[in-house]
PDB file of C-alpha atoms and ligand atoms in Angstrom:
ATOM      1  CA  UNK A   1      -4.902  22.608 -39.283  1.00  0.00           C
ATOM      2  CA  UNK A   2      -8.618  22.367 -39.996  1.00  0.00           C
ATOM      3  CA  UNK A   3     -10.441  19.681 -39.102  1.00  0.00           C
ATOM      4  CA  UNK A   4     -14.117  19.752 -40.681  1.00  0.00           C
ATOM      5  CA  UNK A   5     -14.743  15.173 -40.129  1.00  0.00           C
ATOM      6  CA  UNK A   6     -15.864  15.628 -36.490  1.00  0.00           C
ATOM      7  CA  UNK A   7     -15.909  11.827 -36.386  1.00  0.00           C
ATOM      8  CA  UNK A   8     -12.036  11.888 -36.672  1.00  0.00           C
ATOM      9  CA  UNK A   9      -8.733  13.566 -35.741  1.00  0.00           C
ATOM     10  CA  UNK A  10      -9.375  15.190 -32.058  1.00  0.00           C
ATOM     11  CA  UNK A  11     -12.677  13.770 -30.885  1.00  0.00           C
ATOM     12  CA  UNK A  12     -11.476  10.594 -31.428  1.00  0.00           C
ATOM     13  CA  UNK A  13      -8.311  10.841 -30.001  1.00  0.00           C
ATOM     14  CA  UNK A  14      -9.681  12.015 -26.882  1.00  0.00           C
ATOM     15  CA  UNK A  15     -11.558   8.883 -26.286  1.00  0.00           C
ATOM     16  CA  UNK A  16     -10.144   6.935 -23.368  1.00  0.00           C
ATOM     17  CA  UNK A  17      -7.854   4.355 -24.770  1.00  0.00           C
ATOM     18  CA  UNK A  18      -8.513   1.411 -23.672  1.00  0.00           C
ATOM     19  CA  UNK A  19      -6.320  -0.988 -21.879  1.00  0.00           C
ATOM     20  CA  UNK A  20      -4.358  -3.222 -24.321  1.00  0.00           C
ATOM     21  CA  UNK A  21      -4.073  -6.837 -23.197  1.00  0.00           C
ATOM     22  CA  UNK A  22      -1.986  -9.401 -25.230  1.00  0.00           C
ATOM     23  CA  UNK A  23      -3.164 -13.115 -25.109  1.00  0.00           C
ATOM     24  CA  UNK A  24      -0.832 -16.021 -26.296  1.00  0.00           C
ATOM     25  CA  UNK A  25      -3.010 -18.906 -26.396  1.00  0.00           C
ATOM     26  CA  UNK A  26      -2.484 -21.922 -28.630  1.00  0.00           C
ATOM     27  CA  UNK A  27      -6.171 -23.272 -28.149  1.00  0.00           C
ATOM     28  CA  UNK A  28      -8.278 -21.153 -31.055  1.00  0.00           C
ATOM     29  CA  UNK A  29     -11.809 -22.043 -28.759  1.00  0.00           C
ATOM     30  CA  UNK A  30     -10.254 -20.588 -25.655  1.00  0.00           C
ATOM     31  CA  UNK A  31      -8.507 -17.619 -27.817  1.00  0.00           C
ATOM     32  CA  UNK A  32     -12.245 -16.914 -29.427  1.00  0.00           C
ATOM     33  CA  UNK A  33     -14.001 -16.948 -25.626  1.00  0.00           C
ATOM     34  CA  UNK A  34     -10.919 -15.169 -24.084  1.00  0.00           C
ATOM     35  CA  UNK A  35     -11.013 -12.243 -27.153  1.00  0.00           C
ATOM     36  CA  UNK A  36     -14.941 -11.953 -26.598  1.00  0.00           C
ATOM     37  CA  UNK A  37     -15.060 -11.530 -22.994  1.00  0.00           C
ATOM     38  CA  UNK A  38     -12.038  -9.426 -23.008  1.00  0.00           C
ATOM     39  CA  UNK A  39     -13.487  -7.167 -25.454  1.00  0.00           C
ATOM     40  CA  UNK A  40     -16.965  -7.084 -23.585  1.00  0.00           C
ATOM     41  CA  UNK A  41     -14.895  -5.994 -20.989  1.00  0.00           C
ATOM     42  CA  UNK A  42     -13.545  -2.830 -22.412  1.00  0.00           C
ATOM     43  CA  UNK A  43     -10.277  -4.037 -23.306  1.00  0.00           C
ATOM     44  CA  UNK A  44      -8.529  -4.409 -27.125  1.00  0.00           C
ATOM     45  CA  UNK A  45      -7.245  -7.975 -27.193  1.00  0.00           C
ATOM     46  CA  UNK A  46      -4.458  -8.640 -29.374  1.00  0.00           C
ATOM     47  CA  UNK A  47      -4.118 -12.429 -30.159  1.00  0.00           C
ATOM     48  CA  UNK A  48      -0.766 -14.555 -30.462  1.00  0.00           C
ATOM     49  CA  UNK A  49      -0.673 -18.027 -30.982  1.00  0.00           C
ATOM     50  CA  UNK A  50       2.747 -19.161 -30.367  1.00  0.00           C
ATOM     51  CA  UNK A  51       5.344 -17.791 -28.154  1.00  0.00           C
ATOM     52  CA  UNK A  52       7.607 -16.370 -31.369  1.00  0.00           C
ATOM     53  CA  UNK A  53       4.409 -14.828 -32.459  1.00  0.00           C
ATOM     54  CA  UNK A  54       4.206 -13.063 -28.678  1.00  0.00           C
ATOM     55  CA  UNK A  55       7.002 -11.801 -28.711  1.00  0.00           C
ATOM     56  CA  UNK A  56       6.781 -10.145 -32.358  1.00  0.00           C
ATOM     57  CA  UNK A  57       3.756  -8.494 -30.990  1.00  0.00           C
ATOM     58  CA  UNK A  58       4.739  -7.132 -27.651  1.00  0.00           C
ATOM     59  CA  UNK A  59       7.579  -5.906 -29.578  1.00  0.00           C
ATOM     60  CA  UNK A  60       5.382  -4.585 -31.892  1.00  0.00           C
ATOM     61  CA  UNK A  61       2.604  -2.837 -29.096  1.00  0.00           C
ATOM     62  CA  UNK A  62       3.404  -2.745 -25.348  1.00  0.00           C
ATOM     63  CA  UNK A  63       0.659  -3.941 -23.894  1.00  0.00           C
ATOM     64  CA  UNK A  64      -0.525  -3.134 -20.029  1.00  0.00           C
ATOM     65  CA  UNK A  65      -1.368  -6.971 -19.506  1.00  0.00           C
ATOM     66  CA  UNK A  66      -0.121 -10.168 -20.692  1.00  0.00           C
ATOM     67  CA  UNK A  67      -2.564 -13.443 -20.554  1.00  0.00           C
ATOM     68  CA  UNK A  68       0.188 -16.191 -21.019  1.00  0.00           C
ATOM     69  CA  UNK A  69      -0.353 -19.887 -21.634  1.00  0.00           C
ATOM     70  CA  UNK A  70       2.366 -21.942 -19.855  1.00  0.00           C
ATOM     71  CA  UNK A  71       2.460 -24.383 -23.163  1.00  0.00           C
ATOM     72  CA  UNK A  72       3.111 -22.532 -26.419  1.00  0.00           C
ATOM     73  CA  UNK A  73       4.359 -23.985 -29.287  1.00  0.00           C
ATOM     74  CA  UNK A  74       8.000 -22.298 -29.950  1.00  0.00           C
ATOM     75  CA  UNK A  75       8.975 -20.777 -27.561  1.00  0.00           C
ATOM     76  CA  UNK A  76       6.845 -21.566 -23.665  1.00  0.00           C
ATOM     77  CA  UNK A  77       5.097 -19.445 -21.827  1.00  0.00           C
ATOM     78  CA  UNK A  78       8.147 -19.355 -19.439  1.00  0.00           C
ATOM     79  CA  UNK A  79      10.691 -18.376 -21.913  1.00  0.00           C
ATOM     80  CA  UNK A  80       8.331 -15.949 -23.124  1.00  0.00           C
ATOM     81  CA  UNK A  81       7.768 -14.371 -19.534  1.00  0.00           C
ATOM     82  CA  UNK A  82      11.317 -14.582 -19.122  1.00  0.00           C
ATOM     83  CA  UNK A  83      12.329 -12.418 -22.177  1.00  0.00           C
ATOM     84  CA  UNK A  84       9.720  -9.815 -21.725  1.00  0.00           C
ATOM     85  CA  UNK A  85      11.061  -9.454 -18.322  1.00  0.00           C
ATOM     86  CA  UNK A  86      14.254  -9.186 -20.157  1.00  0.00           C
ATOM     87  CA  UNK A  87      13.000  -6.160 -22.485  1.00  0.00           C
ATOM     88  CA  UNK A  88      13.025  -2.623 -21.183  1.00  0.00           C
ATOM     89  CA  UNK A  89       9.792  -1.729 -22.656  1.00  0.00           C
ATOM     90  CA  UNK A  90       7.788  -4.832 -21.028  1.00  0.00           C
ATOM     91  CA  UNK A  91       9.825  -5.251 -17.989  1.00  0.00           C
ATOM     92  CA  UNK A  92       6.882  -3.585 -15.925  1.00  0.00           C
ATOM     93  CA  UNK A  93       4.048  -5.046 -17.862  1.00  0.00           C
ATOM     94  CA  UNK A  94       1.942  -7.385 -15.793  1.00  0.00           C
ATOM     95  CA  UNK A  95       1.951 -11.275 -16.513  1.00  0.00           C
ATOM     96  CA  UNK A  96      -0.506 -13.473 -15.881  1.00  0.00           C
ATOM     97  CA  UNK A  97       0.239 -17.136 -16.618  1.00  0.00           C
ATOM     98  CA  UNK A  98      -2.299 -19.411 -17.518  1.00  0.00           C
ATOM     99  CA  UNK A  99      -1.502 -22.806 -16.664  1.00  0.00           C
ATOM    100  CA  UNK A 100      -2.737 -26.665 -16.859  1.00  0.00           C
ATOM    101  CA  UNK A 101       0.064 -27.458 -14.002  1.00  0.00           C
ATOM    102  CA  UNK A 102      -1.247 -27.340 -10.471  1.00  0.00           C
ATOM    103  CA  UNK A 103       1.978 -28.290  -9.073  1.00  0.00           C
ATOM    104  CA  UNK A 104       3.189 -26.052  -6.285  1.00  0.00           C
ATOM    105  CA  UNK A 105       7.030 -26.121  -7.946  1.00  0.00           C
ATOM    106  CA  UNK A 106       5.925 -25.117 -11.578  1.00  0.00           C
ATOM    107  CA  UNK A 107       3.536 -21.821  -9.727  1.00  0.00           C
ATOM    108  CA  UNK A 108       6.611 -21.234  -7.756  1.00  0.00           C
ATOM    109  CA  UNK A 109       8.639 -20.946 -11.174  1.00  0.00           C
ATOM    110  CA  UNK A 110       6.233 -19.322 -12.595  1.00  0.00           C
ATOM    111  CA  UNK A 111       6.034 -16.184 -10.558  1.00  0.00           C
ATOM    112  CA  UNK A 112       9.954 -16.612 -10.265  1.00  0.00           C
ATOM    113  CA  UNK A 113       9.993 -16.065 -13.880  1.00  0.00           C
ATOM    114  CA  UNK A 114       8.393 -12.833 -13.368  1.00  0.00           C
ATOM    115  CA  UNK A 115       4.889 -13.668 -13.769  1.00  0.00           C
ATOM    116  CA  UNK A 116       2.252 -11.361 -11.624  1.00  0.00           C
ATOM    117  CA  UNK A 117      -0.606 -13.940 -10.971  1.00  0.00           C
ATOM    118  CA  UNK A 118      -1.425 -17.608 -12.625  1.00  0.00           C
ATOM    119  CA  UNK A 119      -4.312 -19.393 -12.807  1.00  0.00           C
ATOM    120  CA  UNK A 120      -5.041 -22.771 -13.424  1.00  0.00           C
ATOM    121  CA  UNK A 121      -7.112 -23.882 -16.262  1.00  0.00           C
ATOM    122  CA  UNK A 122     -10.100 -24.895 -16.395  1.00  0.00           C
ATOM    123  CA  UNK A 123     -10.809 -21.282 -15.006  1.00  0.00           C
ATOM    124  CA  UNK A 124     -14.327 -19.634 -15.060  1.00  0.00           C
ATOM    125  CA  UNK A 125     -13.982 -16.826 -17.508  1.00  0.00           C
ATOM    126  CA  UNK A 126     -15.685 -14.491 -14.059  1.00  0.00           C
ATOM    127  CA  UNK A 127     -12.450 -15.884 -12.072  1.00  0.00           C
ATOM    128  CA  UNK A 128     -10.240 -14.511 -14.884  1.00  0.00           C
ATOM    129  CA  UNK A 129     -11.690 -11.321 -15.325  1.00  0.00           C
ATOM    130  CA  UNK A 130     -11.362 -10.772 -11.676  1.00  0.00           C
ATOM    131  CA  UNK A 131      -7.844 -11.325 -11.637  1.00  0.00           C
ATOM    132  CA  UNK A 132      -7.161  -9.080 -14.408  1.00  0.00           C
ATOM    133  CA  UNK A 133      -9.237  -6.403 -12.795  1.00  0.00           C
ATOM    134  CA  UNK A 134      -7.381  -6.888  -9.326  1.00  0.00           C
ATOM    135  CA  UNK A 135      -3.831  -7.007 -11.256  1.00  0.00           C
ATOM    136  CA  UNK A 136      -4.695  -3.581 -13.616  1.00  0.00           C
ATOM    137  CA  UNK A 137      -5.419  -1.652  -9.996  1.00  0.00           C
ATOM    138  CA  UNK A 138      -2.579  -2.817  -8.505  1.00  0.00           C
ATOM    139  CA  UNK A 139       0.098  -2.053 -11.478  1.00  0.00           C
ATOM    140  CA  UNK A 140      -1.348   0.673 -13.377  1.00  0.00           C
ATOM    141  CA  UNK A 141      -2.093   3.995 -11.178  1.00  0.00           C
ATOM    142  CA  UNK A 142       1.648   4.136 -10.754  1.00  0.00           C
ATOM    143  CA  UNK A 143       2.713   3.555 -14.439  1.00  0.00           C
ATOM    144  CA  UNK A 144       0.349   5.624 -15.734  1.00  0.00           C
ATOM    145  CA  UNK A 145       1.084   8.496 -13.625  1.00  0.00           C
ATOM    146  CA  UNK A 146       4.237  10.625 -15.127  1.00  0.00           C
ATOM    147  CA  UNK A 147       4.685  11.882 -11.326  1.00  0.00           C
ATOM    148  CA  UNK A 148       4.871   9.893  -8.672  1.00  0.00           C
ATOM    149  CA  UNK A 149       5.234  10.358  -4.929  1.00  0.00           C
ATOM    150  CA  UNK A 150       6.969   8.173  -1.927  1.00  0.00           C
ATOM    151  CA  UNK A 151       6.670  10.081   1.352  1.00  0.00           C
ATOM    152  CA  UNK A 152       8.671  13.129   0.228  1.00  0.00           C
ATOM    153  CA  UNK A 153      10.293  11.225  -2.644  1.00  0.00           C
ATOM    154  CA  UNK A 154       9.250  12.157  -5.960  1.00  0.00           C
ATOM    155  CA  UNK A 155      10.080  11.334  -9.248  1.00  0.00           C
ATOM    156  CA  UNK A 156       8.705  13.034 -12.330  1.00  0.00           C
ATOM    157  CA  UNK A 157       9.499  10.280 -15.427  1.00  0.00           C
ATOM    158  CA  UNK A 158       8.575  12.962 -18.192  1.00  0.00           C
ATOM    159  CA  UNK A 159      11.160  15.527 -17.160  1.00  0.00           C
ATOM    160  CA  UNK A 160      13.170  12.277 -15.516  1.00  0.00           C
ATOM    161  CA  UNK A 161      13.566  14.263 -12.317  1.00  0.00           C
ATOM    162  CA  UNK A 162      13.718  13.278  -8.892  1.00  0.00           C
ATOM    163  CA  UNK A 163      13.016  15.619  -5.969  1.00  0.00           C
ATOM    164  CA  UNK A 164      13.600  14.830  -2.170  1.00  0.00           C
ATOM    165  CA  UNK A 165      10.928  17.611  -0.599  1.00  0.00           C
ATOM    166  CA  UNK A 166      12.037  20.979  -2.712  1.00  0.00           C
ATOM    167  CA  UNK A 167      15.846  19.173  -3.438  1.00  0.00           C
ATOM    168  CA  UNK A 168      16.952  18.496  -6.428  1.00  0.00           C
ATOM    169  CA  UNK A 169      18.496  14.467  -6.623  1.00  0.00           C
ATOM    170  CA  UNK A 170      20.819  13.823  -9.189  1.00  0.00           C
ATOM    171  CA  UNK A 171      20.821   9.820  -9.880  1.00  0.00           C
ATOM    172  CA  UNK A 172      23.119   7.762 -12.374  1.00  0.00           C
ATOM    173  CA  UNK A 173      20.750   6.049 -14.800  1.00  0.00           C
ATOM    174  CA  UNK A 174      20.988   2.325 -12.783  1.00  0.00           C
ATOM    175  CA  UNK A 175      19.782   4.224  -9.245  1.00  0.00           C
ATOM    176  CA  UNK A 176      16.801   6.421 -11.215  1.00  0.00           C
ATOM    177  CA  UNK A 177      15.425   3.230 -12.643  1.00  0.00           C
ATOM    178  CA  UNK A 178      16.417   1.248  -9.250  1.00  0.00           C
ATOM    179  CA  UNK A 179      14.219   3.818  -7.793  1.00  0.00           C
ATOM    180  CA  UNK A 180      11.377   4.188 -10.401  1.00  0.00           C
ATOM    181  CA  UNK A 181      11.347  -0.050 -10.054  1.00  0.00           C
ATOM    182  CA  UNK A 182      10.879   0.554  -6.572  1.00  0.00           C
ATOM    183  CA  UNK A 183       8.023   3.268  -6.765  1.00  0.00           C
ATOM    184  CA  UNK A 184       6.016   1.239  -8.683  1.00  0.00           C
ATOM    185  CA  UNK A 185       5.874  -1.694  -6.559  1.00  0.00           C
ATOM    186  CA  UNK A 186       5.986   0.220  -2.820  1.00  0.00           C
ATOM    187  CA  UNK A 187       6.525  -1.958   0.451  1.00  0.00           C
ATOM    188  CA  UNK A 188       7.361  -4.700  -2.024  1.00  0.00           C
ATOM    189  CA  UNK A 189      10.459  -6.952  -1.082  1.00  0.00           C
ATOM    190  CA  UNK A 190      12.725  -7.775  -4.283  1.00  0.00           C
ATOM    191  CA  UNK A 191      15.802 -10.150  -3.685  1.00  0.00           C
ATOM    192  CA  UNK A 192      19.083  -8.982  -5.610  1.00  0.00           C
ATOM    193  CA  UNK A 193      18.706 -11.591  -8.527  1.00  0.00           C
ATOM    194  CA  UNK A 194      14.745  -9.709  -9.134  1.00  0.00           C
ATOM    195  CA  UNK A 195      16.558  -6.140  -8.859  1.00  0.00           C
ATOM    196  CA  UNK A 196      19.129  -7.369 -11.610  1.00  0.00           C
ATOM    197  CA  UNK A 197      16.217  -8.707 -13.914  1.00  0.00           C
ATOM    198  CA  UNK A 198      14.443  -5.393 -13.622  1.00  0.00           C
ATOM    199  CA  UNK A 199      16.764  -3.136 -13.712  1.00  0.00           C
ATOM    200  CA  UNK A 200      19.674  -4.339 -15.339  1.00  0.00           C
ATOM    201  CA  UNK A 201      17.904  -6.824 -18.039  1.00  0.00           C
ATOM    202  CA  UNK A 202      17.746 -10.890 -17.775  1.00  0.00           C
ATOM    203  CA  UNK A 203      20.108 -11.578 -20.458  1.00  0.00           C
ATOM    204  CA  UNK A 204      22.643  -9.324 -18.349  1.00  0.00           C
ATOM    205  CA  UNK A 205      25.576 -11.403 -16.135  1.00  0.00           C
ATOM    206  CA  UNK A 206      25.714  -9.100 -13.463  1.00  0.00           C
ATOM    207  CA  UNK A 207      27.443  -9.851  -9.506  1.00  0.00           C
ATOM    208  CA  UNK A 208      24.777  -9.408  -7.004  1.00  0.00           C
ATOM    209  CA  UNK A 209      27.185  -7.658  -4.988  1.00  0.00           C
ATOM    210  CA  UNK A 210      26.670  -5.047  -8.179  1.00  0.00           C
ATOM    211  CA  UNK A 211      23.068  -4.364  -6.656  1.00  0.00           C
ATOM    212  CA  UNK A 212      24.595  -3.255  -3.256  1.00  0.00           C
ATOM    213  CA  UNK A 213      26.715  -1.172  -4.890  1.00  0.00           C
ATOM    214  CA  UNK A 214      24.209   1.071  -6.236  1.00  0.00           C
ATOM    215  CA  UNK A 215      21.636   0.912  -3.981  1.00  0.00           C
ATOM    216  CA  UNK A 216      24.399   2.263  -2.047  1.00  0.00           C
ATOM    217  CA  UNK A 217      24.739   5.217  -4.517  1.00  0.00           C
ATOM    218  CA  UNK A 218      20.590   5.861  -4.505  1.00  0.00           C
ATOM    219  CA  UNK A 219      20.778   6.176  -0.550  1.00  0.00           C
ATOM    220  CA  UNK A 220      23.770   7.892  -0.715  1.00  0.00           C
ATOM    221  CA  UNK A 221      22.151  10.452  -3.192  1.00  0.00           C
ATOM    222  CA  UNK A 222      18.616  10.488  -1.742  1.00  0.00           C
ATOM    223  CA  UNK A 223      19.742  11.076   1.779  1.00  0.00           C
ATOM    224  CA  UNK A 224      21.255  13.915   3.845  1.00  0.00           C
ATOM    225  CA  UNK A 225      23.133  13.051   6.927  1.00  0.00           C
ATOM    226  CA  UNK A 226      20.442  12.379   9.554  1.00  0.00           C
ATOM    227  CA  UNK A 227      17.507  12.150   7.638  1.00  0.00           C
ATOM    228  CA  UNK A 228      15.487   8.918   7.405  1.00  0.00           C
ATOM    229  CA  UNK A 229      15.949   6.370   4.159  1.00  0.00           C
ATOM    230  CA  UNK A 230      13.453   5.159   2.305  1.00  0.00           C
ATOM    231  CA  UNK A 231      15.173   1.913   1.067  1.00  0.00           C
ATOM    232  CA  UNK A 232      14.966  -0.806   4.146  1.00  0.00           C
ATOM    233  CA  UNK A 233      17.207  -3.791   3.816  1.00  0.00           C
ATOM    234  CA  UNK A 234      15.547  -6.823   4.383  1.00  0.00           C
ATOM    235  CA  UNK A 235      18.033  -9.407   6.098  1.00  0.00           C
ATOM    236  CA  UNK A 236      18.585 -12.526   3.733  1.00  0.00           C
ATOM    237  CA  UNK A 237      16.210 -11.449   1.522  1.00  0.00           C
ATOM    238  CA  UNK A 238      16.773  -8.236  -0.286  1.00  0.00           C
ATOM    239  CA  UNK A 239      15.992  -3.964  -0.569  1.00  0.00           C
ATOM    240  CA  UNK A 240      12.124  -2.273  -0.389  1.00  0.00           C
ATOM    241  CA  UNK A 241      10.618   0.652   0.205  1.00  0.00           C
ATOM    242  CA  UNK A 242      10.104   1.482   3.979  1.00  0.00           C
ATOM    243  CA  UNK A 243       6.647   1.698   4.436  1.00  0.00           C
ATOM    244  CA  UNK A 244       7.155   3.525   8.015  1.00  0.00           C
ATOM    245  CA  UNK A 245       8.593   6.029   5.250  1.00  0.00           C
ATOM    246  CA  UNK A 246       5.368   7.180   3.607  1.00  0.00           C
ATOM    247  CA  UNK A 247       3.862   8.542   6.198  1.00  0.00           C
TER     248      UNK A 247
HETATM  249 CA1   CA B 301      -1.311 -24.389 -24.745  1.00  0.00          CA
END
């Protein structure tokens, strides 16, 4: 194929794409500041003004970040959070809730739901911008990267392979995404009920006992007699990576 328009086709596909971020916001003056200084910022805002209307478009366009008022006409912020959480393709995608409640219980819900960060309005745009900034570097080196390494645990999502040093691991498709879940957040603790959200899907009715079982599987697959496991059990609380692992 010829392509004689250097303003289109390749050249412009190799521009880096910038990070999508999704804002459901009810209040048009904070959507117009919030699309402004997102888009000064480098990033292509999409806008949603209900919580129906967020969901259509995260459907529509995974986006890498989520701003998410608590109060949306609809459906909340909360149920929204919720069913993304629930959806395969925006399980991983970060969440921050924007919220007029400074109550400890409703943050506390909040990031029970599933929601990364919150912050409480009135915010300083500088705050917000911060947040989003610290949340991106946190989250996004290890979804972007099709390969990713845990001590000598790898996985490789294009070719959905998973290597222990130069073996071959052969997972059943609840321990590779246990496992993938688990890469992406290292060292991070998650309960049984957040491993069932994740992996298995919100709207699923799952026994937690069911999350034993398989992370019984992944260690049983991912470890030779002897050697040292990567998944810690923490007492009362849940599975994580061992950190002690990595190095
Ligand atoms: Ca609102």
């Amino acid at each position: 194929m010829t392509n004689l328009d250097p303003s289109s086709g390749s050249l412009r596909q190799s521009a880096p794409k910038k990070p999508v971020i999704l804002v459901a916001e009810d209040e048009a003056p904070l959507m117009t500041l919030l699309r402004y200084n997102l888009e000064k910022e480098g990033y292509r805002a999409l806008e949603a003004h209900d919580g129906d209307e967020a969901l259509m478009v995260a459907a529509e366009d995974t986006p890498d970040l989520v701003l998410l008022d608590w109060m949306l006409p609809k459906v909340s912020g909360i149920e929204v959070c919720r069913r993304l959480r629930g959806r395969a393709e925006t399980r991983n995608v970060p969440i921050i809730m924007l919220t007029a409640r400074g109550e400890e219980a409703d943050r506390v819900r909040g990031l029970d739901t599933g929601a990364d960060d919150y912050i409480t309005k009135p915010f300083s745009m500088t705050e917000l911008l911060a947040r989003i900034r610290a949340v991106m570097r946190r989250i996004r080196p290890a979804l972007a990267e099709d390969i990713v390494s845990f001590g000598e645990v790898t996985i490789d999502r294009s070719a959905h392979r998973v290597k222990r040093g130069d073996k071959d691991i052969h997972l059943g498709p609840t321990e590779y995404r246990l496992l993938d879940h688990f890469l992406q957040h290292p060292g991070r603790v998650f309960s049984r009920e957040q491993l069932l959200d994740a992996v298995w899907g919100s709207g699923v009715y799952v026994d937690a006992r069911t999350v034993d079982v398989h992370i019984g599987r992944l260690r049983k697959a991912l470890n030779e007699p002897g050697q040292l496991d990567p998944i810690r059990t923490v007492r009362s609380a849940g599975y994580a990576l061992d950190e002690s692992f990595k190095v």
